[in-house]
Amino acid sequence: MSDYSSKALTIAINYLGPAAGTFLERQTMYHMKGLVFTSLEKKHIPEFAKWVRISAGLIIDPAKAKELSEKIAALDYF
Amino acid sequence: MTKIIDSLETKLVVSFLMLILIISGGTFVFTYSQTKSALKEQMREELMSIAGVAATQIDGDVLSKLIPGDESSAKFIQIRDQLVKIKDSNSHIMYLYTMRKDGSRVEFIVDADYGIKEDAALIGDVYEEDAIELINGFSKISADTEFTTDEWGTVLSGYAPIKDSGGKTVAIIGVDMDSNKVIERQNFIGNTIYYIMGIGILIAAIIIGYFSVTIIKDIKKLNKVANEISTGNTNVQMDVKRDDEIGELAESFGRMAASLKIMMMPSSEKPVEKPKEKPIAKQKKE
């Protein structure tokens, strides 16, 4: 698992619980041209954060989804 | 659906109210009883002080020589006037009198009310009541520990020995304070404590009621969400935002609900296929 994948998963678990990994895998698989989540790189972060916000907003409170997305987007600065 | 009588809210509110009542009731009873005792003790101290001072102002030699029938004598009137002066100096004194022992009985000598009130005692009038502290007054300054009721009313009394020039105790001076004033003071303090406790209980009940209701309200929300999810409806929002343990529970609950939603979502979205590259058309040789 890449460093970015690991960090994103750690952030997402606090919002989505144990199924966070499954959720994130689906975002890269279905919205980022079949990208494998464990291969997430820095260049993927902006688009990845966008899809996380959209999809997570259907599962949790939209404000929380935005918060999650912003934290993932901040990984772009590492 | 939980019955009202079984609900956590009912149990919490009833328990807190009972606790407040027991603690405040106990505190009130203890405080009032201690205050009553202290007030009575204060009155006793005041009575003994007055009796002690008054006893030193009475001439024991003259007093001891008074016999029944001497009520018109100058010496009797002089002592009577002294007692009146002492009595008038303190508005709380109801009766002021001197007594002596005659064998096993106690009799009046000079009553400050002689010539002023019709029921004033005469020299030699026997005091029928059995008062331990009155007897003690012949040996030391003392005061009753409880109110005394006799034909002249209900009072708290203090006593001090009157000595002659040889230092021998020939009589006692008795100071009676009207019990109404004592009871008035006790009731005033009791009522004040009662009102303060009442206000305190009311405020405590409001505060406890508020916190109980808000806690129970949020627990009910969590319960409702749990019920929805357990019956298959994962489309629920966790509307509990608190900074305490219930807030943490709500957040944990939210994560669990989100995970459940994710696992229950069908994987109906197909992966996006990479577009096939169009073969490069062969350029016709011109």
JSON list of N, CA and C in Angstrom, two decimals, chain B residues 137 146 173 229 248 260 269 278:
[
{"chain": "B", "resi": 137, "resn": "GLY", "atom": "N", "xyz": [-29.79, 27.19, 91.16]},
{"chain": "B", "resi": 137, "resn": "GLY", "atom": "CA", "xyz": [-29.50, 28.62, 91.26]},
{"chain": "B", "resi": 137, "resn": "GLY", "atom": "C", "xyz": [-29.07, 29.06, 92.64]},
{"chain": "B", "resi": 146, "resn": "GLU", "atom": "N", "xyz": [-35.02, 23.90, 79.25]},
{"chain": "B", "resi": 146, "resn": "GLU", "atom": "CA", "xyz": [-36.24, 23.84, 78.46]},
{"chain": "B", "resi": 146, "resn": "GLU", "atom": "C", "xyz": [-37.20, 24.91, 78.96]},
{"chain": "B", "resi": 173, "resn": "ILE", "atom": "N", "xyz": [-32.10, 35.21, 92.62]},
{"chain": "B", "resi": 173, "resn": "ILE", "atom": "CA", "xyz": [-32.87, 36.10, 91.76]},
{"chain": "B", "resi": 173, "resn": "ILE", "atom": "C", "xyz": [-33.25, 35.30, 90.53]},
{"chain": "B", "resi": 229, "resn": "ILE", "atom": "N", "xyz": [-31.83, 1.38, 11.59]},
{"chain": "B", "resi": 229, "resn": "ILE", "atom": "CA", "xyz": [-30.80, 0.57, 10.92]},
{"chain": "B", "resi": 229, "resn": "ILE", "atom": "C", "xyz": [-31.07, -0.91, 11.11]},
{"chain": "B", "resi": 248, "resn": "GLU", "atom": "N", "xyz": [-19.39, 11.15, 21.88]},
{"chain": "B", "resi": 248, "resn": "GLU", "atom": "CA", "xyz": [-18.44, 10.15, 21.35]},
{"chain": "B", "resi": 248, "resn": "GLU", "atom": "C", "xyz": [-19.18, 8.89, 20.91]},
{"chain": "B", "resi": 260, "resn": "LEU", "atom": "N", "xyz": [-21.93, 0.15, 7.64]},
{"chain": "B", "resi": 260, "resn": "LEU", "atom": "CA", "xyz": [-23.03, -0.75, 7.30]},
{"chain": "B", "resi": 260, "resn": "LEU", "atom": "C", "xyz": [-23.63, -0.36, 5.96]},
{"chain": "B", "resi": 269, "resn": "GLU", "atom": "N", "xyz": [-21.91, -0.27, -9.83]},
{"chain": "B", "resi": 269, "resn": "GLU", "atom": "CA", "xyz": [-21.09, 0.56, -10.73]},
{"chain": "B", "resi": 269, "resn": "GLU", "atom": "C", "xyz": [-20.01, -0.29, -11.37]},
{"chain": "B", "resi": 278, "resn": "LYS", "atom": "N", "xyz": [-7.67, 3.92, -31.51]},
{"chain": "B", "resi": 278, "resn": "LYS", "atom": "CA", "xyz": [-8.02, 3.73, -32.94]},
{"chain": "B", "resi": 278, "resn": "LYS", "atom": "C", "xyz": [-6.74, 3.44, -33.71]}
]
